[in-house]
PDB file of C-alpha atoms in Angstrom:
ATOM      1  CA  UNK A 399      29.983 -89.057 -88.984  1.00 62.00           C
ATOM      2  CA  UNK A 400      28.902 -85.971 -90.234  1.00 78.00           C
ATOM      3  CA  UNK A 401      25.404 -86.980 -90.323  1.00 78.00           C
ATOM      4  CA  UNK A 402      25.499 -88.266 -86.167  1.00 82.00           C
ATOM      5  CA  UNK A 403      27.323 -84.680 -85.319  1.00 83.00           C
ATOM      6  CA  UNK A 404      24.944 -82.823 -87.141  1.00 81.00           C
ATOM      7  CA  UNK A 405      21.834 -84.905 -85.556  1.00 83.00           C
ATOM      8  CA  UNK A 406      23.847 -83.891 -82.169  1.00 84.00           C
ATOM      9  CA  UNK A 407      23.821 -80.527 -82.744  1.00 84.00           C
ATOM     10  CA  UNK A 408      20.518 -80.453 -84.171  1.00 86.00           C
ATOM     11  CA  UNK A 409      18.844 -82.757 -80.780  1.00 86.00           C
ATOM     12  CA  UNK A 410      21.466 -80.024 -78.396  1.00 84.00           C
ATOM     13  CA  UNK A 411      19.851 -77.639 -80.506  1.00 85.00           C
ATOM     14  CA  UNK A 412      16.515 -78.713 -80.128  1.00 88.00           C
ATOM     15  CA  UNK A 413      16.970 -79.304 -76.692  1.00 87.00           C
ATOM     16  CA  UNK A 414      18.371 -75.800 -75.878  1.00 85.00           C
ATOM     17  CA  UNK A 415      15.298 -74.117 -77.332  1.00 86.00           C
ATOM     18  CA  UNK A 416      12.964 -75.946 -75.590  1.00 84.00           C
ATOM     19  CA  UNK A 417      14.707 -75.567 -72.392  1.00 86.00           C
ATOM     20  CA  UNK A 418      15.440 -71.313 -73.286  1.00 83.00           C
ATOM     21  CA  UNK A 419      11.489 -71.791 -73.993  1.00 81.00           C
ATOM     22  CA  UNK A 420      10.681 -73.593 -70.737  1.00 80.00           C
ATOM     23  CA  UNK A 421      12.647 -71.348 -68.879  1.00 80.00           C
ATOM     24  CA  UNK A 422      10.910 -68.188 -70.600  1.00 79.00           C
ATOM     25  CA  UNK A 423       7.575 -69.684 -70.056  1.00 76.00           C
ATOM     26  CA  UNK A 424       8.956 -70.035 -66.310  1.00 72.00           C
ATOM     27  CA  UNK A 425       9.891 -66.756 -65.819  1.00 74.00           C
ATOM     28  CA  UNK A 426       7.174 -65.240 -67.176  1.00 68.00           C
ATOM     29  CA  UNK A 427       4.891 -67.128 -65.249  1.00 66.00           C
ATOM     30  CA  UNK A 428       6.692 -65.916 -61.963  1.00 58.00           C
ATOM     31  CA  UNK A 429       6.541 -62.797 -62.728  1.00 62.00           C
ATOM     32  CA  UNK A 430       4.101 -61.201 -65.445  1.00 60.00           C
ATOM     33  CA  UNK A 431       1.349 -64.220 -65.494  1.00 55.00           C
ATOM     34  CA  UNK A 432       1.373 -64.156 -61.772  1.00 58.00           C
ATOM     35  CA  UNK A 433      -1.894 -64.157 -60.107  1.00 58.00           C
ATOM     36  CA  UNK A 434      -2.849 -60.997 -57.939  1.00 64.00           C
ATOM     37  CA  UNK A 435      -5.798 -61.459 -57.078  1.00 63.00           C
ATOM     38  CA  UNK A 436      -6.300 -63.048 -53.848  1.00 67.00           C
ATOM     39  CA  UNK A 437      -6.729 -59.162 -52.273  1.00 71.00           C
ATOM     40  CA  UNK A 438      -9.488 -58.666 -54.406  1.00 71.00           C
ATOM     41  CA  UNK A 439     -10.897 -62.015 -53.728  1.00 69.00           C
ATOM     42  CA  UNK A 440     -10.875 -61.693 -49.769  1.00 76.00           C
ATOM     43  CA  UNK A 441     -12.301 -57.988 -50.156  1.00 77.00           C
ATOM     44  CA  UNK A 442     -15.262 -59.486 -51.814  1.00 78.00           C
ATOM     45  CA  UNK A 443     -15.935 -62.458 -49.669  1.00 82.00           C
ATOM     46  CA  UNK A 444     -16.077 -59.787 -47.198  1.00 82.00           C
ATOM     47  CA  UNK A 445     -18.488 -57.476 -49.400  1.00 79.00           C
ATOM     48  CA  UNK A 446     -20.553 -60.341 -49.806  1.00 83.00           C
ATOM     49  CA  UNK A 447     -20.346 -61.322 -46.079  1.00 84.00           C
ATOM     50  CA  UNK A 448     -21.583 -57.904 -45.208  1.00 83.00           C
ATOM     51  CA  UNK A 449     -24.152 -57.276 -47.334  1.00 81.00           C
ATOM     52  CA  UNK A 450     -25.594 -60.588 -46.494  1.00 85.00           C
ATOM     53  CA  UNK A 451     -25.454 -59.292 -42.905  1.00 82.00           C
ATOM     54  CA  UNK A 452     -27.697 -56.489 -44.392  1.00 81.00           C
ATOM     55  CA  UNK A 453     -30.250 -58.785 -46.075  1.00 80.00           C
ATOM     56  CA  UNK A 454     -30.471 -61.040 -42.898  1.00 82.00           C
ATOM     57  CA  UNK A 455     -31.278 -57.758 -41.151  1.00 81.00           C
ATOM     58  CA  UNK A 456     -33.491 -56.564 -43.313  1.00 76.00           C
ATOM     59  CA  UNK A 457     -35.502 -59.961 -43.548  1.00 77.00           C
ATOM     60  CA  UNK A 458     -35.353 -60.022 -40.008  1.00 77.00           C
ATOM     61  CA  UNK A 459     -37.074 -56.048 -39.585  1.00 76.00           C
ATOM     62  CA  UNK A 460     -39.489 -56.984 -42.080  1.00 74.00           C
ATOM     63  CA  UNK A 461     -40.577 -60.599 -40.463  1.00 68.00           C
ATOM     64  CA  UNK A 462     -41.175 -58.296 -37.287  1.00 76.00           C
ATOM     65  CA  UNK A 463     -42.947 -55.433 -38.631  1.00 72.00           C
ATOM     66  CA  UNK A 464     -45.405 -57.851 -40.180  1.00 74.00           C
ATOM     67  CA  UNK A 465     -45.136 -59.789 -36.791  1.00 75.00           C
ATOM     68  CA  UNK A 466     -46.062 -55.832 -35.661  1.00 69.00           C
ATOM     69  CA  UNK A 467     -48.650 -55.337 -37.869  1.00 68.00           C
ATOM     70  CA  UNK A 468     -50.519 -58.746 -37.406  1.00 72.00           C
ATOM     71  CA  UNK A 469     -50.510 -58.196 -33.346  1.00 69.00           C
ATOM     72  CA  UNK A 470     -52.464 -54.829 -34.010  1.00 66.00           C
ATOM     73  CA  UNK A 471     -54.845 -56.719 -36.361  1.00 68.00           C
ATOM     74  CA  UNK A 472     -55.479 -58.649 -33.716  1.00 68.00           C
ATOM     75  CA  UNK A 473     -55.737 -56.390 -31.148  1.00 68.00           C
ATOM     76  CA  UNK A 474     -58.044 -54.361 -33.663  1.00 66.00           C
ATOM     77  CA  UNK A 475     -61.586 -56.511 -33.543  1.00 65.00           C
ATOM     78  CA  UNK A 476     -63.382 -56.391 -36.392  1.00 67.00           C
ATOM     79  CA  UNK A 477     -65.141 -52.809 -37.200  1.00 72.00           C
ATOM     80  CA  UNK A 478     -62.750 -50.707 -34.778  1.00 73.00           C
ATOM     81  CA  UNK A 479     -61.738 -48.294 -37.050  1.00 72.00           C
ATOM     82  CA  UNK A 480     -65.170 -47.521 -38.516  1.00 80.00           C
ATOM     83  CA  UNK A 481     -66.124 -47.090 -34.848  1.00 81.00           C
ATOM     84  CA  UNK A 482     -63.567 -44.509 -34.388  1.00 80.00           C
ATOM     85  CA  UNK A 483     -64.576 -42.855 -37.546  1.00 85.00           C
ATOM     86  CA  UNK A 484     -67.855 -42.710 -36.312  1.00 88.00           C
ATOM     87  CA  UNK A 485     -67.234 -41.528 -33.254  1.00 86.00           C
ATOM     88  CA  UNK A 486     -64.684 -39.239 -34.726  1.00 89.00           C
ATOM     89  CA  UNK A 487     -67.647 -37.878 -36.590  1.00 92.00           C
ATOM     90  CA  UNK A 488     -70.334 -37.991 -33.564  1.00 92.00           C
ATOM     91  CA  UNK A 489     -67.752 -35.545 -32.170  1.00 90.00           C
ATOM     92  CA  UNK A 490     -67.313 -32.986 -34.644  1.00 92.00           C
ATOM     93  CA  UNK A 491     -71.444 -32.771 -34.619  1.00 91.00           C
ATOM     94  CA  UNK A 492     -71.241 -32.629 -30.707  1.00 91.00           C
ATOM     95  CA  UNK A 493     -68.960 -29.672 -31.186  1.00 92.00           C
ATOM     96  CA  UNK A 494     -71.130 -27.895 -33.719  1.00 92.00           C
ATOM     97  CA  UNK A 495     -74.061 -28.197 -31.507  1.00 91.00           C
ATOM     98  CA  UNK A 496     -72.485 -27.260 -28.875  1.00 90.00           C
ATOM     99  CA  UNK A 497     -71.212 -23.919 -30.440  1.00 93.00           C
ATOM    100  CA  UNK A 498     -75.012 -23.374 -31.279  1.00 91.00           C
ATOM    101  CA  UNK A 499     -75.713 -23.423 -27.410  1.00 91.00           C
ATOM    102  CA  UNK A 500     -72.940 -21.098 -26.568  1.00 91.00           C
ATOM    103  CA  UNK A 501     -73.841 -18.486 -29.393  1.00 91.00           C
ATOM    104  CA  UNK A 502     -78.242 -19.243 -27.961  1.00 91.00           C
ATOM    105  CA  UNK A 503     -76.558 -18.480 -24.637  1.00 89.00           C
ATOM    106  CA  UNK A 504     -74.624 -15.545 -25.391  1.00 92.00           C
ATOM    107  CA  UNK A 505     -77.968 -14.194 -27.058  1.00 89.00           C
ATOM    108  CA  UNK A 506     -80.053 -14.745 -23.985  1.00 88.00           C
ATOM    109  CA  UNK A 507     -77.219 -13.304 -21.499  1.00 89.00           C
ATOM    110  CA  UNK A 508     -77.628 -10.062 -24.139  1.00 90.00           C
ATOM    111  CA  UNK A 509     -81.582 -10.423 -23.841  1.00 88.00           C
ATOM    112  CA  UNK A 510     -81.149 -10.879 -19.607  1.00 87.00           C
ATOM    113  CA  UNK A 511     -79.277  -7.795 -19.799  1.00 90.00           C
ATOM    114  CA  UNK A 512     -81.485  -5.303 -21.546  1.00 89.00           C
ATOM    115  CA  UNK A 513     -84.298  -6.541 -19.397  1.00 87.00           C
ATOM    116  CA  UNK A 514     -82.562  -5.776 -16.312  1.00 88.00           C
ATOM    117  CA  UNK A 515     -81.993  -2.108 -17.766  1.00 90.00           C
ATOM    118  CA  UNK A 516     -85.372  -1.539 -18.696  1.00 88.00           C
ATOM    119  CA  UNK A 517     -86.515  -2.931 -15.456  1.00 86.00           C
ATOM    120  CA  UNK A 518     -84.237  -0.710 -13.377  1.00 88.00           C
ATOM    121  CA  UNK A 519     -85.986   1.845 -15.517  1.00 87.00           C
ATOM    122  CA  UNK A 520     -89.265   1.067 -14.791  1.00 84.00           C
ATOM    123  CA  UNK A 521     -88.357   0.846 -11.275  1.00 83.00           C
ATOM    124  CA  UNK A 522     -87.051   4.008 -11.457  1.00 85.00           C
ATOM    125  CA  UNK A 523     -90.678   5.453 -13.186  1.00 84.00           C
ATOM    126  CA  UNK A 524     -92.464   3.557 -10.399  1.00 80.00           C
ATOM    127  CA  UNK A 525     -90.285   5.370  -7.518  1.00 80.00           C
ATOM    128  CA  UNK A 526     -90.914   8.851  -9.421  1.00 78.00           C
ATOM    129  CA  UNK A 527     -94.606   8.114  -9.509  1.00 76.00           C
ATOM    130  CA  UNK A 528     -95.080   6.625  -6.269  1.00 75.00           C
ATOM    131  CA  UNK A 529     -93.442  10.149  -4.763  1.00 75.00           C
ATOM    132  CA  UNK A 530     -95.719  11.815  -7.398  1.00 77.00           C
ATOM    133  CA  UNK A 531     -98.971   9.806  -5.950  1.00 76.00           C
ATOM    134  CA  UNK A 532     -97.628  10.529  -2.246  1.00 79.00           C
ATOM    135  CA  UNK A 533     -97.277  14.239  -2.559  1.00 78.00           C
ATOM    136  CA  UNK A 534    -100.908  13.914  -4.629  1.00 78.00           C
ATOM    137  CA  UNK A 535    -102.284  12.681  -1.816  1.00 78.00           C
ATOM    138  CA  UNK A 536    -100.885  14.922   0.940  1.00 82.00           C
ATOM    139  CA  UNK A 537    -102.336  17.848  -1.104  1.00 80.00           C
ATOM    140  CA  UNK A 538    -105.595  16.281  -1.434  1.00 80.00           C
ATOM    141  CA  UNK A 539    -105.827  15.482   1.995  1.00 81.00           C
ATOM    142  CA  UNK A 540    -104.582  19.407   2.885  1.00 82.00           C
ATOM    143  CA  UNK A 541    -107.549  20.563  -0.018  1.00 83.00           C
ATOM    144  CA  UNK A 542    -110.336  17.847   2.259  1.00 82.00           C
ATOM    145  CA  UNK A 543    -109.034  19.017   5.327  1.00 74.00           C
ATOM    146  CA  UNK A 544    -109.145  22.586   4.942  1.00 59.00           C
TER     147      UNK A 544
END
């Protein structure tokens, strides 16, 4: 009988330890091997939610900037923009030649000018001379008729 009480004691034994175990392993579980992170979890579903919102976006501005750029190609027939360069260019030219005409012009106006002063000069030797030649002739008439 010893041997059954001590194979008792050793199964109560054996079962006491394994149930102190289980219930450690319980415990621990509930509390210190608990899982915590279901917050972090959701916060990054959203993160990824949002910055997928982002990307959609972004595809989206992109798909209609090249939409954008592909309408102005086709607006733009072939050779537009050399055109414009060349008539950019035409211009610039126009304007040089046309300061040309305005610096010719400004020379002749200066030219006009001095040729109105010496002819207001020369009107004003003709009017001396003519007064000259009038009293000349009075006195040559007075010298004939005396």
């Amino acid at each position: 009988m010893d041997k059954t009480i001590k194979r008792i004691i050793i199964t109560l034994a054996t079962i006491l330890l394994l149930s102190g175990v289980f219930a450690v392993g319980a415990y621990a579980s509930a509390t210190w091997l608990s899982f915590e992170g279901d917050e972090k979890v959701s916060n990054t579903e959203s993160n990824i939610d949002e910055i997928m919102d982002i990307l959609r976006q972004v595809n989206e501005d992109k798909l209609s900037a090249e939409e954008a750029l592909e309408e102005l190609e086709d607006m733009n027939p072939p050779g537009l923009v050399e055109q414009i360069k060349e008539l950019e260019e035409q211009i610039e030219v126009l304007k040089d030649e046309k300061q040309v005409l305005v610096d010719e012009n400004e020379a002749l106006n200066e030219y006009v000018e001095h040729l109105e002063t010496e002819l207001t000069r020369a009107n004003e030797k003709v009017d001396g001379l003519s007064g000259r030649s009038e009293d000349a002739v009075e006195e040559a008439r007075e010298i004939v008729g005396e």
